[in-house]
Structure formats: C-alpha cells, structure tokens
CSV table of C-alpha atoms and ligand atoms in Angstrom, one decimal:
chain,number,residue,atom,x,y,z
P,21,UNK,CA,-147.9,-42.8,-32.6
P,22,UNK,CA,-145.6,-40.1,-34.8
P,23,UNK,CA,-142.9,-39.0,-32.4
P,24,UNK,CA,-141.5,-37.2,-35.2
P,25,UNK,CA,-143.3,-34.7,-38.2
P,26,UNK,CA,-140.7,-34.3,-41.9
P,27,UNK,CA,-140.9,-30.4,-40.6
P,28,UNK,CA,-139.0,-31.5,-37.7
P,29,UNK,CA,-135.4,-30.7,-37.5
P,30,UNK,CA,-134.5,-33.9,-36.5
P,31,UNK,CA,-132.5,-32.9,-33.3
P,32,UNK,CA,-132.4,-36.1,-30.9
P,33,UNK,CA,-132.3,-35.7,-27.3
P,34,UNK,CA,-129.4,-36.8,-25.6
P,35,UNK,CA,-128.7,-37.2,-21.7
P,36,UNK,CA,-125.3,-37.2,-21.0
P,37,UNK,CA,-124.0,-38.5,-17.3
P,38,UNK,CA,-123.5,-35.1,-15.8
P,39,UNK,CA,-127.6,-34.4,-16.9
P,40,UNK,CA,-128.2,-37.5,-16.0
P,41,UNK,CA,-126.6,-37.3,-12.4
P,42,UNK,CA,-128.5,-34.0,-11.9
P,43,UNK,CA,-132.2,-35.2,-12.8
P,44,UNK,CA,-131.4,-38.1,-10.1
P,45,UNK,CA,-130.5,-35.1,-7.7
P,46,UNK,CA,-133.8,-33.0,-9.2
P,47,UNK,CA,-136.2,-36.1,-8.9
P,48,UNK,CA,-134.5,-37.5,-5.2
P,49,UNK,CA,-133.2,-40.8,-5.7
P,50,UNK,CA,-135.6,-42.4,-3.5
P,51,UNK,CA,-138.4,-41.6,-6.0
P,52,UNK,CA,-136.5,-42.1,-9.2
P,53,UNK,CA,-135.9,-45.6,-7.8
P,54,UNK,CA,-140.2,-45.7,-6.8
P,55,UNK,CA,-140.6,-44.2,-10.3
P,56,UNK,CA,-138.3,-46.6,-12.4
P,57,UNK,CA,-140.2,-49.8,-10.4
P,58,UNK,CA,-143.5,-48.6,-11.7
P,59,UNK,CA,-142.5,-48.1,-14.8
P,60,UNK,CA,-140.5,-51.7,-15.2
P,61,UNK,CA,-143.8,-53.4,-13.5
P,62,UNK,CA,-146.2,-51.5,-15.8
P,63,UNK,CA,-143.9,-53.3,-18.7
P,64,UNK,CA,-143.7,-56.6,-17.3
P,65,UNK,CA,-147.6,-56.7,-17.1
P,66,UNK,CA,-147.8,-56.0,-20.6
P,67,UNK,CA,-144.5,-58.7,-21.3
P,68,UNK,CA,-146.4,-61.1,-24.0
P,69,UNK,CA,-147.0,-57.7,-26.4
P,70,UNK,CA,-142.7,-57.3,-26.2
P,71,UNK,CA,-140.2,-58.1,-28.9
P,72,UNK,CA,-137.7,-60.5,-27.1
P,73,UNK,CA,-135.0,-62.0,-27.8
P,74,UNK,CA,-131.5,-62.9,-25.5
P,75,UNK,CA,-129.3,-60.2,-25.6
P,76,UNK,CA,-126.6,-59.9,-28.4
P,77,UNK,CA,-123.3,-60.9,-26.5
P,78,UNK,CA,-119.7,-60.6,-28.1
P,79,UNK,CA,-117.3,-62.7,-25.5
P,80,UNK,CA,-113.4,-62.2,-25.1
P,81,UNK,CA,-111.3,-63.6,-22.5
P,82,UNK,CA,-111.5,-60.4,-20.0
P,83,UNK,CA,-115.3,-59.5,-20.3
P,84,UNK,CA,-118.4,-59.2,-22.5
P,85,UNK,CA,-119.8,-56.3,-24.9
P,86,UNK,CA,-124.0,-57.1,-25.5
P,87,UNK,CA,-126.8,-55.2,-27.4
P,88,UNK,CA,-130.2,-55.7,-25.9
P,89,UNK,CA,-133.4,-54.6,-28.1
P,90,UNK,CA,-136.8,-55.0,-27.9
P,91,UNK,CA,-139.9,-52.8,-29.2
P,92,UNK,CA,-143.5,-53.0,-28.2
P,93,UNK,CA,-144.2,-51.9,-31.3
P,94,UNK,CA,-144.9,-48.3,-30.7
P,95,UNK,CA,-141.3,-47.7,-29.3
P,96,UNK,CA,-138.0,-49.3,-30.0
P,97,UNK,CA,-135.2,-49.3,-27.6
P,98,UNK,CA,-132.1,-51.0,-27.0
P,99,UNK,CA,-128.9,-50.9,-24.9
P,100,UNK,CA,-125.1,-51.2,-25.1
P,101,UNK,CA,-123.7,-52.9,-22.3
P,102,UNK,CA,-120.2,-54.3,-21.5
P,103,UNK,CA,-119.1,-56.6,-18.5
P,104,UNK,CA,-115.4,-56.4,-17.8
P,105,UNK,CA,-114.6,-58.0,-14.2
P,106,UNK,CA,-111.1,-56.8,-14.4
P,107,UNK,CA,-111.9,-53.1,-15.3
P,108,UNK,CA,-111.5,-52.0,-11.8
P,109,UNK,CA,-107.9,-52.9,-11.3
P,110,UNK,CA,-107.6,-50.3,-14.2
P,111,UNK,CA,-109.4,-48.0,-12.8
P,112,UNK,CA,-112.5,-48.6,-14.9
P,113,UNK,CA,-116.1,-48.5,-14.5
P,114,UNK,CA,-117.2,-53.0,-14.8
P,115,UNK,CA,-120.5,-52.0,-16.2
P,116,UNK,CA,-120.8,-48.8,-18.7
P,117,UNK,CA,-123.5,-48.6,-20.8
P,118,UNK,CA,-125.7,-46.1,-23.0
P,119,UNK,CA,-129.2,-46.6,-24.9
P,120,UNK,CA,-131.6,-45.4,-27.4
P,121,UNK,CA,-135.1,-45.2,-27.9
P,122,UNK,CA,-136.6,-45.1,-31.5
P,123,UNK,CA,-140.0,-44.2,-33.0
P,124,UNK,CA,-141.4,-47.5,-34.8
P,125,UNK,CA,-143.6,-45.4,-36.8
P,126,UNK,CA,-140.5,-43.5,-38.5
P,127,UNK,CA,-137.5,-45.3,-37.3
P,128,UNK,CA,-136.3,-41.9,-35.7
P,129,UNK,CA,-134.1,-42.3,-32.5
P,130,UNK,CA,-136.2,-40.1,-30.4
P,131,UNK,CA,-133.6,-40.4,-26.8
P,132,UNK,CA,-130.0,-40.9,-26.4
P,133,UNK,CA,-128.9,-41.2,-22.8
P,134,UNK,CA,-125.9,-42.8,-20.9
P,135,UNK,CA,-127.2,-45.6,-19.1
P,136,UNK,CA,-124.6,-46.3,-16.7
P,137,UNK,CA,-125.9,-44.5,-13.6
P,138,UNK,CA,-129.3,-45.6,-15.3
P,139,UNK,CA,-129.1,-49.3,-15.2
P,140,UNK,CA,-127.3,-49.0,-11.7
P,141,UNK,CA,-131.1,-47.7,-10.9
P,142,UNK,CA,-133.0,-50.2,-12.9
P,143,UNK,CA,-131.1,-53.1,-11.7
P,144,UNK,CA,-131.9,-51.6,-8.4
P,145,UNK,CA,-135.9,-51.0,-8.9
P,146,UNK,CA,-136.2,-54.3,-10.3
P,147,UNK,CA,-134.6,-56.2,-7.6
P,148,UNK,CA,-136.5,-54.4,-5.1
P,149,UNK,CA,-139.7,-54.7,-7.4
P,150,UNK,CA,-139.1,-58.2,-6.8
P,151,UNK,CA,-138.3,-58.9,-3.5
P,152,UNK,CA,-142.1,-57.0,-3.1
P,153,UNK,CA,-143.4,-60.1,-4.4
P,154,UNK,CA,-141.1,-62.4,-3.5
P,155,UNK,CA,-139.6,-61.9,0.2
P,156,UNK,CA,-141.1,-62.7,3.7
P,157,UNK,CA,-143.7,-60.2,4.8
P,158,UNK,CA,-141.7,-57.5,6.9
P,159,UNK,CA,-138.1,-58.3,5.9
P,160,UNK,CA,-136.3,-55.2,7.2
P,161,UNK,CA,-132.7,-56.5,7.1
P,162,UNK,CA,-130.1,-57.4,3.5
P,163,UNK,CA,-127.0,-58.8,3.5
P,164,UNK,CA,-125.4,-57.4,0.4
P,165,UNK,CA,-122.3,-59.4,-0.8
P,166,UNK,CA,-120.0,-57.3,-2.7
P,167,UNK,CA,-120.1,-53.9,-2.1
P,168,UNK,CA,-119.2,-52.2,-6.0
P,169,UNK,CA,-120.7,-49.5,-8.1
P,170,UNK,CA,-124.3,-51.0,-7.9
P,171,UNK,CA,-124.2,-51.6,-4.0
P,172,UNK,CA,-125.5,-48.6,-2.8
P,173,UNK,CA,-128.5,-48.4,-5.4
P,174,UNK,CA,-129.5,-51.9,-4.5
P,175,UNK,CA,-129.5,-51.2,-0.8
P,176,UNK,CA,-131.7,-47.4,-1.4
P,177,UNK,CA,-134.0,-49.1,-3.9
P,178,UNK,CA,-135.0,-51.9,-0.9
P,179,UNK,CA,-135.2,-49.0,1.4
P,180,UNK,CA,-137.5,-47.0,-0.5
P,181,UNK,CA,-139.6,-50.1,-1.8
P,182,UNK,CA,-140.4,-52.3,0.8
P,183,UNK,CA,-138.6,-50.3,3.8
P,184,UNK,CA,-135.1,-52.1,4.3
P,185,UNK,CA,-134.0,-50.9,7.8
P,186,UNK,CA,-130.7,-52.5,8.3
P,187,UNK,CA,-127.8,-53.7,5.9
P,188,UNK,CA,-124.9,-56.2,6.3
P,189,UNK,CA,-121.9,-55.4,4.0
P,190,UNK,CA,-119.4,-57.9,2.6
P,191,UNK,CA,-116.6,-57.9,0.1
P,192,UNK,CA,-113.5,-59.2,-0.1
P,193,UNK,CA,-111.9,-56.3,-0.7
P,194,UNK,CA,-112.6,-54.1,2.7
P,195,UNK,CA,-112.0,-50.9,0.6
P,196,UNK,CA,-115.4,-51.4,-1.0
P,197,UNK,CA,-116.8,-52.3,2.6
P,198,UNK,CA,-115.3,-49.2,3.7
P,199,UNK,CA,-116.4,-46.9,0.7
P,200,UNK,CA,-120.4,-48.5,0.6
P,201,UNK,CA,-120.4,-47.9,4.1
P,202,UNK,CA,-119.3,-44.0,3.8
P,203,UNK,CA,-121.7,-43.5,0.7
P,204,UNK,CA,-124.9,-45.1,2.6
P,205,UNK,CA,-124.1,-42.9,6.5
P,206,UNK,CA,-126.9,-40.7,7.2
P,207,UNK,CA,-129.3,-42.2,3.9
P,208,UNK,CA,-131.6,-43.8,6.7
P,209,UNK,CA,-130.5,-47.6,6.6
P,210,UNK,CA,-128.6,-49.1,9.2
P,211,UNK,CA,-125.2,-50.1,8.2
P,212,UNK,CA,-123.0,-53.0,9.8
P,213,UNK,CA,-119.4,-53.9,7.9
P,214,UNK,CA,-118.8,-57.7,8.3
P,215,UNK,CA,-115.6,-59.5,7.7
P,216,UNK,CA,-117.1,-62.6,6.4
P,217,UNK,CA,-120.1,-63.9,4.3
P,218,UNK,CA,-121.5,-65.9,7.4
P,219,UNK,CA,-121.6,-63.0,9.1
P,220,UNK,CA,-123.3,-60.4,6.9
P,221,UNK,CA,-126.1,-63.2,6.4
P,222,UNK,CA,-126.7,-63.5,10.1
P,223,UNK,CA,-130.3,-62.2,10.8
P,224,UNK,CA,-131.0,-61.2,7.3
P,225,UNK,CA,-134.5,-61.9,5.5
P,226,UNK,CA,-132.9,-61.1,2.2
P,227,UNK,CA,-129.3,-62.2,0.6
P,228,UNK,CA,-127.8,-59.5,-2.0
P,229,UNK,CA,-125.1,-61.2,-3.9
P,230,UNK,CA,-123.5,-58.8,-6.7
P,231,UNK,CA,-119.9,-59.8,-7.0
P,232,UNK,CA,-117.9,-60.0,-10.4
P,233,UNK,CA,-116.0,-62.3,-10.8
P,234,UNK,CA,-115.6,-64.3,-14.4
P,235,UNK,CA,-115.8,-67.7,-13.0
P,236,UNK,CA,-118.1,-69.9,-11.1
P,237,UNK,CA,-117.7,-69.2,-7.9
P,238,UNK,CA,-119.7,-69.7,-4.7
P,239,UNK,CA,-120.7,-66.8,-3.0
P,240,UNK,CA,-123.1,-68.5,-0.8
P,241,UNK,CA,-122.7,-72.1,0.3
P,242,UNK,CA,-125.5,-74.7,0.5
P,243,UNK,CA,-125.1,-75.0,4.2
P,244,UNK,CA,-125.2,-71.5,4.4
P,245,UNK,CA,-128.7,-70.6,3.2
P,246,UNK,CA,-131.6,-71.5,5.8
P,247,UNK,CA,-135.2,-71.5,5.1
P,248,UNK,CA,-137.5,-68.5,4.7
P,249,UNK,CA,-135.2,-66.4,3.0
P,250,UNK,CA,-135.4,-64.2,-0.4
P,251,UNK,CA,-132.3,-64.4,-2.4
P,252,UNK,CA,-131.0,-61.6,-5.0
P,253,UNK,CA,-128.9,-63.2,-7.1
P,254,UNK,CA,-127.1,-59.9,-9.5
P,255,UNK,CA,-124.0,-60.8,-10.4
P,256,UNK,CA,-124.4,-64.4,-12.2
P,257,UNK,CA,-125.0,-63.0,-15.3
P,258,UNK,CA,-122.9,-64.4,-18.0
P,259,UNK,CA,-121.7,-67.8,-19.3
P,260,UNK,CA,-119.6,-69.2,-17.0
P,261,UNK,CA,-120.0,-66.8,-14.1
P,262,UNK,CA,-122.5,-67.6,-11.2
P,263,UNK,CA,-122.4,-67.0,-7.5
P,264,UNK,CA,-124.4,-69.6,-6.4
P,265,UNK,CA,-123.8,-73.3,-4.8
P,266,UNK,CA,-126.0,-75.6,-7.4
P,267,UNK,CA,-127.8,-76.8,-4.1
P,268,UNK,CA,-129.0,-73.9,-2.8
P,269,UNK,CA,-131.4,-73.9,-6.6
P,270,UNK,CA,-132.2,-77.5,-6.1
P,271,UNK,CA,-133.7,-75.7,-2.9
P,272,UNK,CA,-135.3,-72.6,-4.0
P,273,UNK,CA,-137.9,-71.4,-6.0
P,274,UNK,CA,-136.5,-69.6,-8.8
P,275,UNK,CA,-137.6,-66.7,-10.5
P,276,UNK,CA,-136.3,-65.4,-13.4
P,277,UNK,CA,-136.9,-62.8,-16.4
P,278,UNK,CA,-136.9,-64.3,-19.7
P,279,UNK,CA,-135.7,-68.1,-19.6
P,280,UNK,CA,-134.3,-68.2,-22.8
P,281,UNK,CA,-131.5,-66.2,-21.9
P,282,UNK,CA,-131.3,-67.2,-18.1
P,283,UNK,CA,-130.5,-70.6,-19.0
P,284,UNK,CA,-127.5,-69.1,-20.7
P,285,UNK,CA,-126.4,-66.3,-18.4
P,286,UNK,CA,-128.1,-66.8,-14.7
P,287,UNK,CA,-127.6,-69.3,-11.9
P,288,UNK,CA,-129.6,-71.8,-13.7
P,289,UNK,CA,-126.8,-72.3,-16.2
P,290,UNK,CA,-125.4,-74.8,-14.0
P,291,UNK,CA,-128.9,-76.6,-13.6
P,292,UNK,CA,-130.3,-79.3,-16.4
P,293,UNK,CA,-132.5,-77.6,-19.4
P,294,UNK,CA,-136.0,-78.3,-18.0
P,295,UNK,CA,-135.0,-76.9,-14.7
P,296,UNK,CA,-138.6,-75.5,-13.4
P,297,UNK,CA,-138.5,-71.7,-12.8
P,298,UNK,CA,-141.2,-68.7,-12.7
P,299,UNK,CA,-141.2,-65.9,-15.1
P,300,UNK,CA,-141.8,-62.7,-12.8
P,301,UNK,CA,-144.1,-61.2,-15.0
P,302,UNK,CA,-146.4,-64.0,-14.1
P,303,UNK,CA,-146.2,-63.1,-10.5
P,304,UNK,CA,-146.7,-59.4,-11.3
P,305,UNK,CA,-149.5,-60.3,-13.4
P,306,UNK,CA,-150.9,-62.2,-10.9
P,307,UNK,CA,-151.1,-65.2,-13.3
P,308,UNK,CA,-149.0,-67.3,-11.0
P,309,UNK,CA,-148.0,-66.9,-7.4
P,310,UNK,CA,-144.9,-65.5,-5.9
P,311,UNK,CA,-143.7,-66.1,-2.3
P,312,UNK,CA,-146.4,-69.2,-0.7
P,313,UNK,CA,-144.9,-69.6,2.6
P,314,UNK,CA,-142.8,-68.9,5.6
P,315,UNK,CA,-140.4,-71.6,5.0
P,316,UNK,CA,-139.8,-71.9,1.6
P,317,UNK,CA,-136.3,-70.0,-0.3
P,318,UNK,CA,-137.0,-67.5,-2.9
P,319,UNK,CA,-134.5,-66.9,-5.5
P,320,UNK,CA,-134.6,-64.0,-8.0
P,321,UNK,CA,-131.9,-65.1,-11.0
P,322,UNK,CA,-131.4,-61.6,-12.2
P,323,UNK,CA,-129.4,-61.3,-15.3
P,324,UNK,CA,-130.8,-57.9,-16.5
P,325,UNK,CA,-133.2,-57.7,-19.3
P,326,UNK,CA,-134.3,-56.1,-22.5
P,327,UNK,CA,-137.7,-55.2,-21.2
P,328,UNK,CA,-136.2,-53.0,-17.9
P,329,UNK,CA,-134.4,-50.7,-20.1
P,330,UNK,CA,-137.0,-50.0,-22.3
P,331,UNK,CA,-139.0,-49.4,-18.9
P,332,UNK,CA,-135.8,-47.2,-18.2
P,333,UNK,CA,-135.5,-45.2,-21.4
P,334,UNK,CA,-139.1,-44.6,-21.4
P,335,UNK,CA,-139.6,-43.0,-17.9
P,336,UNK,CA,-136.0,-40.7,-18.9
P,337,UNK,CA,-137.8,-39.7,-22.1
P,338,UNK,CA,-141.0,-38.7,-20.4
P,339,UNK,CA,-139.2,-37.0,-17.6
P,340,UNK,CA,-136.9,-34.4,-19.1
P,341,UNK,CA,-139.8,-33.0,-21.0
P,342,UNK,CA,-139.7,-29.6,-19.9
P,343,UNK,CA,-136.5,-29.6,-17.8
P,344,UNK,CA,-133.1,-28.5,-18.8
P,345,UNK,CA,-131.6,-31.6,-18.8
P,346,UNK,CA,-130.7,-32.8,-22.0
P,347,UNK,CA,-129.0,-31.3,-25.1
P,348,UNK,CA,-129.8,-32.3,-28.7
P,349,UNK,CA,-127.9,-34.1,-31.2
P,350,UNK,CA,-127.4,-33.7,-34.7
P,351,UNK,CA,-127.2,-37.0,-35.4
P,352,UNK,CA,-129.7,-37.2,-38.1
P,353,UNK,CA,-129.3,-36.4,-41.7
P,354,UNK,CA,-132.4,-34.9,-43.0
P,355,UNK,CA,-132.5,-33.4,-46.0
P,356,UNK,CA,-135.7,-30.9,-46.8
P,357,UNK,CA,-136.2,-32.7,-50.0
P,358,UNK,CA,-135.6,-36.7,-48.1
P,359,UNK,CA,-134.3,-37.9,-51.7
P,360,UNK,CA,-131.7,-35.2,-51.7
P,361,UNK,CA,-129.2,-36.6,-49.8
P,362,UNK,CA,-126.6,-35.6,-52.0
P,363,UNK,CA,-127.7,-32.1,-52.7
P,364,UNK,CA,-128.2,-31.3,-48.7
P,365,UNK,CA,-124.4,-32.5,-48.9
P,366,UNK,CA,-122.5,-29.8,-52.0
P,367,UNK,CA,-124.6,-26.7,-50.3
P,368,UNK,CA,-122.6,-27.8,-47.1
P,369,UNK,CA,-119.5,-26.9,-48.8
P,370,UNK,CA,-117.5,-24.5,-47.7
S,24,NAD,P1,-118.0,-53.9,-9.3
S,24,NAD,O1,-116.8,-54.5,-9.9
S,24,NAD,O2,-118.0,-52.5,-9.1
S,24,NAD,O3,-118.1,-54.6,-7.8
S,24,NAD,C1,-118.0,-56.0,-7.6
S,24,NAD,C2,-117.5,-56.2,-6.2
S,24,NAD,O4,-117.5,-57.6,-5.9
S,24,NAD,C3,-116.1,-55.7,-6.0
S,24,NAD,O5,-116.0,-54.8,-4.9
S,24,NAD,C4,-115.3,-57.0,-5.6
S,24,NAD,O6,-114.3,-56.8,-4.7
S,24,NAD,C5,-116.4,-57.9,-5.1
S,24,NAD,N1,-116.1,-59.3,-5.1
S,24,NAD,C6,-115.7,-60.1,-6.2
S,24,NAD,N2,-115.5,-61.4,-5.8
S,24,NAD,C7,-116.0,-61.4,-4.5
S,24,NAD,C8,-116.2,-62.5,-3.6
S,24,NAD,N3,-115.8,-63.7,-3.9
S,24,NAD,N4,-116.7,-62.2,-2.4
S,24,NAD,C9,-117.0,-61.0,-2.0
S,24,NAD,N5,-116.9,-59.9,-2.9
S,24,NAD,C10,-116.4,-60.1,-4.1
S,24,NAD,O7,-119.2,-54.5,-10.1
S,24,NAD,P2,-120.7,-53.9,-10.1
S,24,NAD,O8,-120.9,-52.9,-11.1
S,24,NAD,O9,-121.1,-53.6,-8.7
S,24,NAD,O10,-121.5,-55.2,-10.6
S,24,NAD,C11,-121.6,-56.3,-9.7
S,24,NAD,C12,-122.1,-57.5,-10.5
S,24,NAD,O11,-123.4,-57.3,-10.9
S,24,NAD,C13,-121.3,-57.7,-11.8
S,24,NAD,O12,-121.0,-59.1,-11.9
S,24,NAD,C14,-122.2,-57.3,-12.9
S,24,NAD,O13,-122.0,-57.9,-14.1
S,24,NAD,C15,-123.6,-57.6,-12.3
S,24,NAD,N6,-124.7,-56.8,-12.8
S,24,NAD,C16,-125.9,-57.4,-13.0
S,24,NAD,C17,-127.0,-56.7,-13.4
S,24,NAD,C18,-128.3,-57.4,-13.6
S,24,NAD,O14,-129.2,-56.8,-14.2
S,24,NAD,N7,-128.4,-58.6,-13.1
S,24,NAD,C19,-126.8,-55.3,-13.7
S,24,NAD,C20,-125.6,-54.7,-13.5
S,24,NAD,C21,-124.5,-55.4,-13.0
C-alpha cells in the first residue's frame, strides 16, 4: 500500500508529548489502554509475518541507549529508547523515548511521535494483555513493586483489562509510594501503601515488579512467591539487571516475547541457554496454552519488544486522522523534479 503519492508535499506527521497527552485525555485512558491491547494482540497473532531482530543496544556504565525496528512489510517502524537508572536523582525521566513509522513501499516516514508517555501505555496494555491469558481466573488484587513513572499505567491497564480491584504499593523510596498513591485516589482501584515487599504481596493474585535498578537484585525472594500466582516481571530488562531470585524461574512457567533477546535482557539471563519458556504469541494464538492450573506460577519476562511499538505507532497513526492533534514536519527533502536535489537547493537562496 502507497502511503505517499510524488504530488505529495512530503509533510510528516509528528505527535509531540503535549498532543500526545491530550489525545490520551480525548480517547480516556481506560480505552486507549483497551485500544493499544487490541492492537499489540492483533500483531502478536500475525508475529511469524514480522521482521525481528533483538533490539540495537549501545551500553555505558550509567544506562543504555537501544533502536528497536521491525516491518511487516507493509509498514516499517522503530523506536529510540534509553534506560538510565540514575536519571531520577537528576531529575530525569529513566525511560524517554520517540518512534517512527515508515511506508515500505516508498521508504517515507509517514508518523513521528514521542513515545514516552506511549510506551508507558504499551508496556501497560501488554502486561495486562498478558496476565488475560496468563493469571488465575478472577485475580482482582496486584502488588506493584516499585512505584515510578510506569506504575500508575501498569495498575489502570489491569483495571481496565481484566478488572484489578485492589493494589498494594511498594518502593523503597516512600516518596514514590506516596506520589502513586495520590496519582491513582479516586481512578476506581483500591489503594493500600505497604512498607515492605512481604507485605504488598500479601493476598495478591498478581506480583508487579518494575524497579530500576542496574544490578541483579532480588526483588522477590524464593521463599516469598507461593503457588497460583501470575508474576509481571518489567523491570529485568537489560544485561545484568533482573529482579528476580533464580528459584522462583526454576518454579514458574515463563513466558516471554521474543527469546532471542530475552535470553540477553530478561530474568532468564541468569538461567542456562535451553532454559524452556513460551513465546506469548503462541498463547494468543492459541497454538499453545497459557495458564493450566490453580497451583502452578506464571511468570511474564517482559523486556519490551519491537513488535508492541509497531502495535503502538500504528494505532497513534490511525487515531489522529482527523483530530487536531499532530503538526507536520518538514523533514523531507523533496524536490519536484526527485533528481534535482541540487536545483531545489540554489532557488532556496536568499
Ligand atoms: P522509575 O525510575 O521511574 O521507577 C523505578 C522505581 O523503582 C523507583 O521509584 C525506585 O525507587 C524503585 N526501586 C528501585 N529499587 C527498588 C527496590 N529494590 N525495591 C523497591 N523499589 C525499588 O522507572 P520506570 O520508568 O517506572 O521503569 C521501571 C523499570 O521498568 C525500569 O527498570 C525500566 O527499564 C523498566 N521498563 C520495562 C519496560 C518493558 O517493556 N519491560 C518498559 C518500560 C520500562
């Protein structure tokens, strides 16, 4: 499909966060998060058609800068994304990030849009996307350990996909207790502020953990993780920087997006190379099953994948058709006569 015609000026919408912030507000959050999870499952059963490949990462000692592309071969998209743990303590954002969408036929960009706020939501819809398929029947209660910029979107994507009730906040740092708790009063979900992991886990069907830390640390203990439980595990998601106890995978079945760059960047980093996991696309599928019994521990090994902000990018460039909110960017050269570069260049003197 042509997204683009050589009459065309070639003006490329672009999103920036303000639009971006006021779409969420002119969609309703609750929806955009319904929206986004249709649009990341529609992709996922259509996963084998998808260029993949593990994202592009450039480490240095205080964080991580990746690209992520893919292209089912009608669109191309990818994302910038950067992971600085200690951005906060400097009054930075941990996770900013912007993306693109390109026309395969022509090559021509055909979105620009900040994807900061937008992979908050993605990250969101998926995890909720999955714990559809993946937690107990009836789960109504999270415990959400570490309570940063994506806490709030994880907790209002579970409420609006599978109808969270109540959830248990933890952080180590009570300010982001404090400031989750504010942001989520009067959204519809139960709040309870805990002062330790053991007890923001007590009674819940589903464990949230989305710390950042650049290390291997343990969030969750083995002895802490009974049966029947659904764990989100968001914040292992780079070489060297996991949340989980290695026996609490020994004793789960894992689930992950696309194992060639799990094994890298997720929880299963710390387990051997064959380590047996499930691709969710499977489950969505229905090729292979998610969740078989009462007793047995679910674990989704997020990392963040190629193939949700394409899902992402795509349901932003279908949306603001027709709405006010986007501008467009020269960022095209496009001379009338395409091999006159050069000429489109002297008439643009002076
Ligand atoms: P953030 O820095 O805003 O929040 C992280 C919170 O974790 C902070 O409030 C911090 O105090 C808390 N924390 C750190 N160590 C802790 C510990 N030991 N116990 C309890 N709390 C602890 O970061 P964010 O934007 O909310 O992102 C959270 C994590 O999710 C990051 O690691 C990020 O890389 C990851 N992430 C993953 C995906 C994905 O697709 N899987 C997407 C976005 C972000």
């Amino acid at each position: 499909m042509t997204l683009t015609t050589p009459s065309d000026k070639a003006l490329v919408p672009f999103v920036s966060v303000d639009n971006m912030m006021q779409l969420i507000h002119h969609i309703g959050i609750e929806q955009m998060l319904r929206d986004l999870a249709g649009y990341v499952e529609e992709d996922f059963k259509r996963w084998e058609l998808f260029d993949k490949t593990p994202r592009v990462a450039s480490h240095s000692d205080v964080g991580v800068i990746e690209l992520m592309p893919t292209s089912d071969g009608e669109a191309y998209g990818f994302k910038y994304v950067n992971g600085h743990p200690k951005n906060t303590s400097e009054g930075l954002q941990t996770v900013t990030a912007f993306g693109l969408l390109a026309d395969v036929y022509t090559g021509y960009p055909v979105l620009l849009t900040e994807m900061t706020i937008l992979t908050a939501l993605r990250t969101a819809a998926t995890s909720a996307m999955a714990a559809k398929y993946l937690a107990p029947k009836g789960a109504d209660t999270m415990a959400m350990i570490g309570n940063g910029a994506q806490s709030e979107f994880q907790t209002l994507a579970m409420k609006a996909i599978i109808g969270l009730k109540s959830v248990r906040l933890y952080d180590k740092d009570a300010a982001a207790t404090e400031k989750c708790a504010r942001n989520l009063q009067g959204l519809g979900v139960e709040v309870v502020s805990c002062k330790t992991p053991e007890d923001a886990i007590e009674g819940a069907q589903i464990l949230t953990t989305c710390t950042a830390d650049k290390q291997y640390a343990t969030i969750l203990t083995d002895n802490m993780v009974g049966s029947g439980v659904h764990i989100n595990a968001i914040g292992g998601d780079c070489p060297g920087k996991t949340e989980l106890a290695a026996g609490i995978l020994s004793r789960s079945d894992v689930f992950v997006e696309y194992p060639p760059q799990t094994r890298i960047e997720g929880e299963i980093q710390q387990m051997p190379e064959d380590f047996a996991v499930t691709e969710l696309w499977e489950v969505i599928a229905g090729r292979k099953q998610g969740r078989t019994g009462d007793r047995q521990i679910t674990l989704f090994d997020s990392v963040g994948f190629a193939i949700e902000d394409f899902s992402a990018l795509r349901y932003i460039r279908d949306r603001i058709k027709g709405t006010g909110y986007f501008t467009e960017l020269d960022m095209l050269a496009d001379p009338d006569d395409p091999r006159d570069l050069f000429g489109m260049l002297q008439r643009a003197k002076g």
